mmCIF file of C-alpha atoms and ligand atoms in Angstrom:
data_model
loop_
_atom_site.group_PDB
_atom_site.id
_atom_site.type_symbol
_atom_site.label_atom_id
_atom_site.label_comp_id
_atom_site.label_asym_id
_atom_site.label_seq_id
_atom_site.Cartn_x
_atom_site.Cartn_y
_atom_site.Cartn_z
ATOM 1 C CA MET A 1 115.698 56.093 119.480
ATOM 2 C CA ALA A 2 117.510 54.216 116.775
ATOM 3 C CA SER A 3 117.100 52.297 113.569
ATOM 4 C CA ILE A 4 117.249 48.499 113.339
ATOM 5 C CA THR A 5 119.414 46.906 110.656
ATOM 6 C CA PHE A 6 119.553 43.258 109.633
ATOM 7 C CA GLN A 7 122.538 42.544 107.372
ATOM 8 C CA GLN A 8 122.591 39.207 105.571
ATOM 9 C CA VAL A 9 121.160 37.498 108.639
ATOM 10 C CA ARG A 10 120.673 33.750 108.528
ATOM 11 C CA ARG A 11 119.463 31.139 110.992
ATOM 12 C CA THR A 12 119.177 27.389 110.408
ATOM 13 C CA TYR A 13 117.817 25.327 113.279
ATOM 14 C CA PRO A 14 119.826 22.258 114.240
ATOM 15 C CA GLY A 15 118.597 19.231 112.281
ATOM 16 C CA SER A 16 116.873 21.364 109.658
ATOM 17 C CA THR A 17 117.946 21.262 106.018
ATOM 18 C CA ARG A 18 116.889 24.777 105.106
ATOM 19 C CA PRO A 19 117.285 28.108 106.912
ATOM 20 C CA ALA A 20 114.320 29.389 108.933
ATOM 21 C CA VAL A 21 115.578 32.867 107.954
ATOM 22 C CA ASP A 22 117.834 33.284 104.933
ATOM 23 C CA ASP A 23 120.051 36.242 103.988
ATOM 24 C CA LEU A 24 117.753 38.797 105.575
ATOM 25 C CA ASP A 25 118.496 42.427 104.690
ATOM 26 C CA LEU A 26 116.065 44.821 106.313
ATOM 27 C CA VAL A 27 116.237 48.317 107.783
ATOM 28 C CA VAL A 28 113.593 49.651 110.155
ATOM 29 C CA GLU A 29 114.044 53.422 110.257
ATOM 30 C CA ASP A 30 114.281 55.418 113.462
ATOM 31 C CA GLY A 31 110.763 55.827 114.887
ATOM 32 C CA GLU A 32 109.128 53.621 112.279
ATOM 33 C CA LEU A 33 106.550 50.894 112.845
ATOM 34 C CA MET A 34 107.517 48.045 110.527
ATOM 35 C CA VAL A 35 105.120 45.126 110.256
ATOM 36 C CA LEU A 36 106.700 41.793 109.365
ATOM 37 C CA VAL A 37 103.928 39.685 107.840
ATOM 38 C CA GLY A 38 103.673 36.222 106.338
ATOM 39 C CA PRO A 39 102.118 32.803 106.867
ATOM 40 C CA SER A 40 102.804 30.597 109.863
ATOM 41 C CA GLY A 41 106.287 29.085 109.712
ATOM 42 C CA CYS A 42 107.763 31.702 107.356
ATOM 43 C CA GLY A 43 110.382 32.866 109.875
ATOM 44 C CA LYS A 44 108.809 35.910 111.544
ATOM 45 C CA SER A 45 109.298 34.844 115.159
ATOM 46 C CA THR A 46 112.818 33.649 114.459
ATOM 47 C CA THR A 47 113.618 37.108 113.068
ATOM 48 C CA LEU A 48 112.162 38.864 116.102
ATOM 49 C CA ARG A 49 113.851 36.498 118.520
ATOM 50 C CA MET A 50 117.226 37.042 116.871
ATOM 51 C CA LEU A 51 116.746 40.795 117.226
ATOM 52 C CA ALA A 52 115.909 40.366 120.902
ATOM 53 C CA GLY A 53 118.854 38.044 121.470
ATOM 54 C CA LEU A 54 116.677 35.039 122.265
ATOM 55 C CA GLU A 55 117.786 33.028 119.234
ATOM 56 C CA GLU A 56 121.217 32.380 117.786
ATOM 57 C CA VAL A 57 122.363 34.080 114.583
ATOM 58 C CA ASP A 58 124.361 31.805 112.262
ATOM 59 C CA ALA A 59 125.527 34.484 109.820
ATOM 60 C CA GLY A 60 125.260 38.220 109.310
ATOM 61 C CA ARG A 61 124.849 41.098 111.759
ATOM 62 C CA ILE A 62 122.104 42.953 113.590
ATOM 63 C CA LEU A 63 122.546 46.624 114.495
ATOM 64 C CA ILE A 64 120.539 49.004 116.659
ATOM 65 C CA GLY A 65 121.554 52.446 115.536
ATOM 66 C CA ASP A 66 125.228 51.946 114.760
ATOM 67 C CA ARG A 67 125.690 49.505 117.625
ATOM 68 C CA ASP A 68 126.329 45.876 116.616
ATOM 69 C CA VAL A 69 124.151 43.841 119.000
ATOM 70 C CA THR A 70 124.558 40.467 117.273
ATOM 71 C CA ASN A 71 126.460 38.957 120.164
ATOM 72 C CA LEU A 72 125.048 40.966 123.066
ATOM 73 C CA PRO A 73 122.929 39.298 125.744
ATOM 74 C CA PRO A 74 119.223 40.264 125.620
ATOM 75 C CA LYS A 75 119.418 42.596 128.621
ATOM 76 C CA ASP A 76 122.072 44.754 126.950
ATOM 77 C CA ARG A 77 120.066 45.407 123.781
ATOM 78 C CA ASP A 78 117.635 48.006 125.102
ATOM 79 C CA ILE A 79 114.670 46.198 123.558
ATOM 80 C CA ALA A 80 111.232 45.656 125.066
ATOM 81 C CA MET A 81 109.220 42.626 123.931
ATOM 82 C CA VAL A 82 105.428 42.341 123.948
ATOM 83 C CA PHE A 83 104.110 38.812 123.451
ATOM 84 C CA GLN A 84 100.692 37.453 122.544
ATOM 85 C CA ASN A 85 100.210 35.758 125.911
ATOM 86 C CA TYR A 86 101.001 38.964 127.886
ATOM 87 C CA ALA A 87 103.162 37.013 130.371
ATOM 88 C CA LEU A 88 101.955 39.089 133.327
ATOM 89 C CA TYR A 89 102.744 38.012 136.874
ATOM 90 C CA PRO A 90 99.392 36.825 138.298
ATOM 91 C CA HIS A 91 100.198 37.536 141.948
ATOM 92 C CA MET A 92 101.241 41.160 141.310
ATOM 93 C CA THR A 93 98.995 44.166 140.789
ATOM 94 C CA VAL A 94 98.970 46.082 137.522
ATOM 95 C CA ALA A 95 101.257 48.718 139.063
ATOM 96 C CA GLU A 96 103.674 46.099 140.366
ATOM 97 C CA ASN A 97 103.695 44.325 137.000
ATOM 98 C CA MET A 98 104.501 47.571 135.247
ATOM 99 C CA GLY A 99 107.177 48.576 137.728
ATOM 100 C CA PHE A 100 108.846 45.230 138.258
ATOM 101 C CA ALA A 101 111.593 45.470 135.630
ATOM 102 C CA LEU A 102 112.474 48.937 136.932
ATOM 103 C CA LYS A 103 112.716 47.573 140.449
ATOM 104 C CA LEU A 104 115.034 44.808 139.257
ATOM 105 C CA ALA A 105 117.105 47.466 137.540
ATOM 106 C CA GLY A 106 117.489 49.216 140.913
ATOM 107 C CA MET A 107 115.438 52.327 140.139
ATOM 108 C CA ASP A 108 114.240 54.163 143.245
ATOM 109 C CA LYS A 109 110.628 54.015 144.250
ATOM 110 C CA ALA A 110 109.649 57.603 143.444
ATOM 111 C CA GLU A 111 111.010 57.407 139.899
ATOM 112 C CA ARG A 112 109.329 54.038 139.395
ATOM 113 C CA ALA A 113 105.994 55.336 140.625
ATOM 114 C CA ALA A 114 106.253 58.365 138.336
ATOM 115 C CA ARG A 115 106.995 56.237 135.296
ATOM 116 C CA VAL A 116 104.252 53.728 136.097
ATOM 117 C CA ALA A 117 101.741 56.541 136.627
ATOM 118 C CA ALA A 118 102.700 58.212 133.324
ATOM 119 C CA ALA A 119 102.431 54.941 131.380
ATOM 120 C CA ALA A 120 99.103 54.111 133.041
ATOM 121 C CA GLU A 121 97.793 57.520 132.031
ATOM 122 C CA MET A 122 98.779 56.949 128.389
ATOM 123 C CA LEU A 123 97.178 53.531 128.391
ATOM 124 C CA ASP A 124 93.986 54.424 130.213
ATOM 125 C CA LEU A 125 94.916 52.123 133.098
ATOM 126 C CA THR A 126 95.036 54.638 135.948
ATOM 127 C CA ASP A 127 91.895 53.227 137.588
ATOM 128 C CA TYR A 128 93.207 49.670 137.409
ATOM 129 C CA LEU A 129 96.634 50.004 139.005
ATOM 130 C CA GLU A 130 95.739 48.126 142.178
ATOM 131 C CA ARG A 131 93.987 45.243 140.388
ATOM 132 C CA LYS A 132 95.418 41.816 139.697
ATOM 133 C CA PRO A 133 95.604 40.696 136.047
ATOM 134 C CA LYS A 134 92.800 38.171 136.483
ATOM 135 C CA ALA A 135 90.408 41.054 137.200
ATOM 136 C CA LEU A 136 91.123 42.661 133.809
ATOM 137 C CA SER A 137 89.795 42.137 130.295
ATOM 138 C CA GLY A 138 92.094 40.704 127.631
ATOM 139 C CA GLY A 139 92.529 44.123 126.081
ATOM 140 C CA GLN A 140 93.451 45.642 129.428
ATOM 141 C CA ARG A 141 95.979 42.892 130.065
ATOM 142 C CA GLN A 142 97.559 43.574 126.708
ATOM 143 C CA ARG A 143 97.747 47.271 127.613
ATOM 144 C CA VAL A 144 99.477 46.347 130.886
ATOM 145 C CA ALA A 145 101.968 44.317 128.865
ATOM 146 C CA MET A 146 102.579 47.409 126.735
ATOM 147 C CA GLY A 147 102.880 49.535 129.849
ATOM 148 C CA ARG A 148 105.535 47.240 131.179
ATOM 149 C CA ALA A 149 107.438 47.769 127.942
ATOM 150 C CA ILE A 150 106.961 51.540 127.871
ATOM 151 C CA VAL A 151 108.154 52.296 131.415
ATOM 152 C CA ARG A 152 111.640 51.210 130.464
ATOM 153 C CA SER A 153 111.843 53.799 127.653
ATOM 154 C CA PRO A 154 113.515 51.271 125.371
ATOM 155 C CA GLN A 155 115.052 52.168 122.015
ATOM 156 C CA VAL A 156 113.162 49.365 120.293
ATOM 157 C CA PHE A 157 109.831 47.538 120.642
ATOM 158 C CA CYS A 158 109.395 43.965 119.481
ATOM 159 C CA MET A 159 105.810 42.770 119.222
ATOM 160 C CA ASP A 160 104.958 39.171 118.418
ATOM 161 C CA GLU A 161 101.302 38.710 117.407
ATOM 162 C CA PRO A 162 100.194 40.931 120.307
ATOM 163 C CA LEU A 163 96.518 40.808 119.304
ATOM 164 C CA SER A 164 96.066 37.128 118.611
ATOM 165 C CA ASN A 165 94.482 36.254 121.960
ATOM 166 C CA LEU A 166 91.900 39.033 121.766
ATOM 167 C CA ASP A 167 88.372 38.872 120.400
ATOM 168 C CA ALA A 168 87.588 40.780 117.204
ATOM 169 C CA LYS A 169 86.326 43.917 118.940
ATOM 170 C CA MET A 170 89.267 44.169 121.337
ATOM 171 C CA ARG A 171 91.629 43.543 118.439
ATOM 172 C CA VAL A 172 90.409 46.632 116.634
ATOM 173 C CA ARG A 173 90.625 48.759 119.790
ATOM 174 C CA THR A 174 94.049 47.465 120.810
ATOM 175 C CA ARG A 175 95.345 47.813 117.262
ATOM 176 C CA SER A 176 94.643 51.531 117.318
ATOM 177 C CA ASP A 177 96.026 51.805 120.886
ATOM 178 C CA ILE A 178 99.317 50.291 119.766
ATOM 179 C CA ALA A 179 99.544 52.432 116.644
ATOM 180 C CA ARG A 180 98.757 55.613 118.590
ATOM 181 C CA LEU A 181 101.184 54.794 121.365
ATOM 182 C CA GLN A 182 103.959 53.869 118.980
ATOM 183 C CA ALA A 183 103.498 57.140 117.110
ATOM 184 C CA GLU A 184 103.373 59.179 120.343
ATOM 185 C CA LEU A 185 106.507 57.587 121.724
ATOM 186 C CA GLY A 186 108.230 57.450 118.352
ATOM 187 C CA VAL A 187 109.852 54.183 119.357
ATOM 188 C CA THR A 188 111.271 52.081 116.540
ATOM 189 C CA THR A 189 109.059 48.996 116.336
ATOM 190 C CA LEU A 190 109.178 45.620 114.642
ATOM 191 C CA TYR A 191 105.698 44.127 114.760
ATOM 192 C CA VAL A 192 105.101 40.532 113.714
ATOM 193 C CA THR A 193 101.763 39.169 112.518
ATOM 194 C CA HIS A 194 100.280 36.634 110.105
ATOM 195 C CA ASP A 195 97.253 38.924 109.633
ATOM 196 C CA GLN A 196 97.278 40.979 106.438
ATOM 197 C CA VAL A 197 94.594 43.349 107.711
ATOM 198 C CA GLU A 198 96.752 44.174 110.702
ATOM 199 C CA ALA A 199 99.733 44.715 108.421
ATOM 200 C CA MET A 200 97.681 46.958 106.116
ATOM 201 C CA THR A 201 96.281 49.153 108.857
ATOM 202 C CA MET A 202 99.173 49.409 111.295
ATOM 203 C CA GLY A 203 102.440 49.523 109.464
ATOM 204 C CA ASP A 204 104.297 52.606 108.288
ATOM 205 C CA ARG A 205 105.840 49.980 106.074
ATOM 206 C CA VAL A 206 105.276 46.272 105.642
ATOM 207 C CA ALA A 207 107.875 43.550 105.087
ATOM 208 C CA VAL A 208 106.480 40.400 103.512
ATOM 209 C CA MET A 209 108.226 37.121 104.290
ATOM 210 C CA LYS A 210 107.801 33.688 102.754
ATOM 211 C CA ASP A 211 109.714 30.479 103.446
ATOM 212 C CA GLY A 212 112.373 32.392 105.374
ATOM 213 C CA VAL A 213 112.980 34.867 102.559
ATOM 214 C CA LEU A 214 111.976 38.537 102.465
ATOM 215 C CA GLN A 215 109.763 39.041 99.399
ATOM 216 C CA GLN A 216 109.121 42.784 99.394
ATOM 217 C CA VAL A 217 109.204 45.853 101.624
ATOM 218 C CA GLY A 218 107.139 49.009 101.245
ATOM 219 C CA PRO A 219 104.216 51.145 102.379
ATOM 220 C CA PRO A 220 101.029 49.042 102.809
ATOM 221 C CA LEU A 221 99.236 50.421 99.781
ATOM 222 C CA ASP A 222 102.163 49.735 97.462
ATOM 223 C CA LEU A 223 102.120 46.098 98.497
ATOM 224 C CA TYR A 224 98.443 45.281 98.606
ATOM 225 C CA ASP A 225 96.739 47.719 96.276
ATOM 226 C CA ARG A 226 97.057 45.412 93.316
ATOM 227 C CA PRO A 227 94.628 43.526 91.124
HETATM 228 P P1 LIG B 1 106.645 32.157 112.108
HETATM 229 O O1 LIG B 1 106.928 33.011 113.279
HETATM 230 O O2 LIG B 1 106.558 32.909 110.826
HETATM 231 O O3 LIG B 1 105.472 31.256 112.313
HETATM 232 P P2 LIG B 1 109.049 30.721 112.898
HETATM 233 O O4 LIG B 1 110.145 31.705 112.879
HETATM 234 O O5 LIG B 1 108.440 30.359 114.205
HETATM 235 O O6 LIG B 1 107.909 31.187 111.889
HETATM 236 O O7 LIG B 1 109.551 29.374 112.215
HETATM 237 C C1 LIG B 1 110.278 29.355 110.991
HETATM 238 C C2 LIG B 1 110.652 27.919 110.681
HETATM 239 O O8 LIG B 1 111.557 27.440 111.671
HETATM 240 C C3 LIG B 1 109.490 26.936 110.684
HETATM 241 O O9 LIG B 1 109.728 25.973 109.697
HETATM 242 C C4 LIG B 1 109.554 26.330 112.066
HETATM 243 O O10 LIG B 1 109.017 25.033 112.053
HETATM 244 C C5 LIG B 1 111.037 26.312 112.328
HETATM 245 N N1 LIG B 1 111.354 26.444 113.771
HETATM 246 C C6 LIG B 1 110.969 27.447 114.589
HETATM 247 N N2 LIG B 1 111.469 27.288 115.816
HETATM 248 C C7 LIG B 1 112.208 26.150 115.786
HETATM 249 C C8 LIG B 1 113.007 25.452 116.747
HETATM 250 N N3 LIG B 1 113.141 25.908 118.001
HETATM 251 N N4 LIG B 1 113.638 24.320 116.354
HETATM 252 C C9 LIG B 1 113.516 23.879 115.089
HETATM 253 N N5 LIG B 1 112.793 24.485 114.135
HETATM 254 C C10 LIG B 1 112.146 25.601 114.471
HETATM 255 P P1 LIG B 2 108.113 48.190 146.193
HETATM 256 O O1 LIG B 2 108.085 47.369 144.941
HETATM 257 O O2 LIG B 2 109.328 49.040 146.318
HETATM 258 O O3 LIG B 2 107.770 47.418 147.424
HETATM 259 P P2 LIG B 2 105.381 49.027 145.847
HETATM 260 O O4 LIG B 2 104.975 47.632 146.140
HETATM 261 O O5 LIG B 2 104.704 50.126 146.602
HETATM 262 O O6 LIG B 2 106.955 49.265 146.013
HETATM 263 O O7 LIG B 2 105.138 49.315 144.309
HETATM 264 C C1 LIG B 2 105.534 48.402 143.301
HETATM 265 C C2 LIG B 2 105.732 49.121 142.010
HETATM 266 O O8 LIG B 2 104.533 49.706 141.518
HETATM 267 C C3 LIG B 2 106.705 50.208 142.137
HETATM 268 O O9 LIG B 2 107.395 50.305 140.913
HETATM 269 C C4 LIG B 2 105.843 51.415 142.383
HETATM 270 O O10 LIG B 2 106.495 52.561 141.958
HETATM 271 C C5 LIG B 2 104.625 51.106 141.539
HETATM 272 N N1 LIG B 2 103.339 51.573 142.063
HETATM 273 C C6 LIG B 2 102.637 51.006 143.055
HETATM 274 N N2 LIG B 2 101.457 51.608 143.232
HETATM 275 C C7 LIG B 2 101.396 52.584 142.305
HETATM 276 C C8 LIG B 2 100.399 53.560 141.950
HETATM 277 N N3 LIG B 2 99.225 53.621 142.549
HETATM 278 N N4 LIG B 2 100.710 54.393 140.953
HETATM 279 C C9 LIG B 2 101.881 54.320 140.307
HETATM 280 N N5 LIG B 2 102.822 53.408 140.575
HETATM 281 C C10 LIG B 2 102.602 52.561 141.577
#
């Protein structure tokens, strides 16, 4: 495990007059779940994508632990991403979806099967391993997406609005699944949402962003428990 550090990070998209993310200084502590919250367009996804190496950084540095990852390709960052649209492979079973990245990484079959089985157990997916994604509920699909992230034992989780395609009931259930899992695994997590309730209930700490600028960082109650 490791902390995440943004140091004076800035990103301006080509053709834009103002930075999408401006002079961002933020530390996510080792094992912490940090929720980055703010309205649509405030720079949350850009921040997450820079951390994952999917978006250029114009200025500043990003560290994982004491390792400067600013210029590393995504695959060398030891980060697992979970997106809102799950991005599961429709032709593969749940087990194959969860094991696929390990297979690509050259892990042998027995080790893969053990990791997939352990993740499925944690996520209550053991009975669904041979199903295709289309035969699952939205909440189950999102759990498969988490399983695919977990099996790699990454240092860092990035989650981008992982609940936004779920109905209200599944959102509540999946919210607690994610929080429980994150705490069990103790994996440092940056979790992006526009939903203040999610931020309130899930985050160890919450970072509030507006117009590309970090407004405040603190425990949920410090930020929201105000008149
Ligand atoms: P959020 O995730 O909070 O909705 P984003 O990080 O997606 O915000 O976007 C921040 C700002 O950058 C917005 O003004 C958005 O329009 C702009 N933006 C995002 N992606 C691109 C892009 N690929 N090219 C140009 N502008 C972009
Ligand atoms: P391969 O990909 O080597 O052809 P399989 O198709 O049997 O192997 O399995 C694909 C992936 O899913 C592998 O990572 C394997 O370990 C895992 N897997 C398949 N079935 C199960 C299962 N019932 N329980 C746990 N893991 C499984």
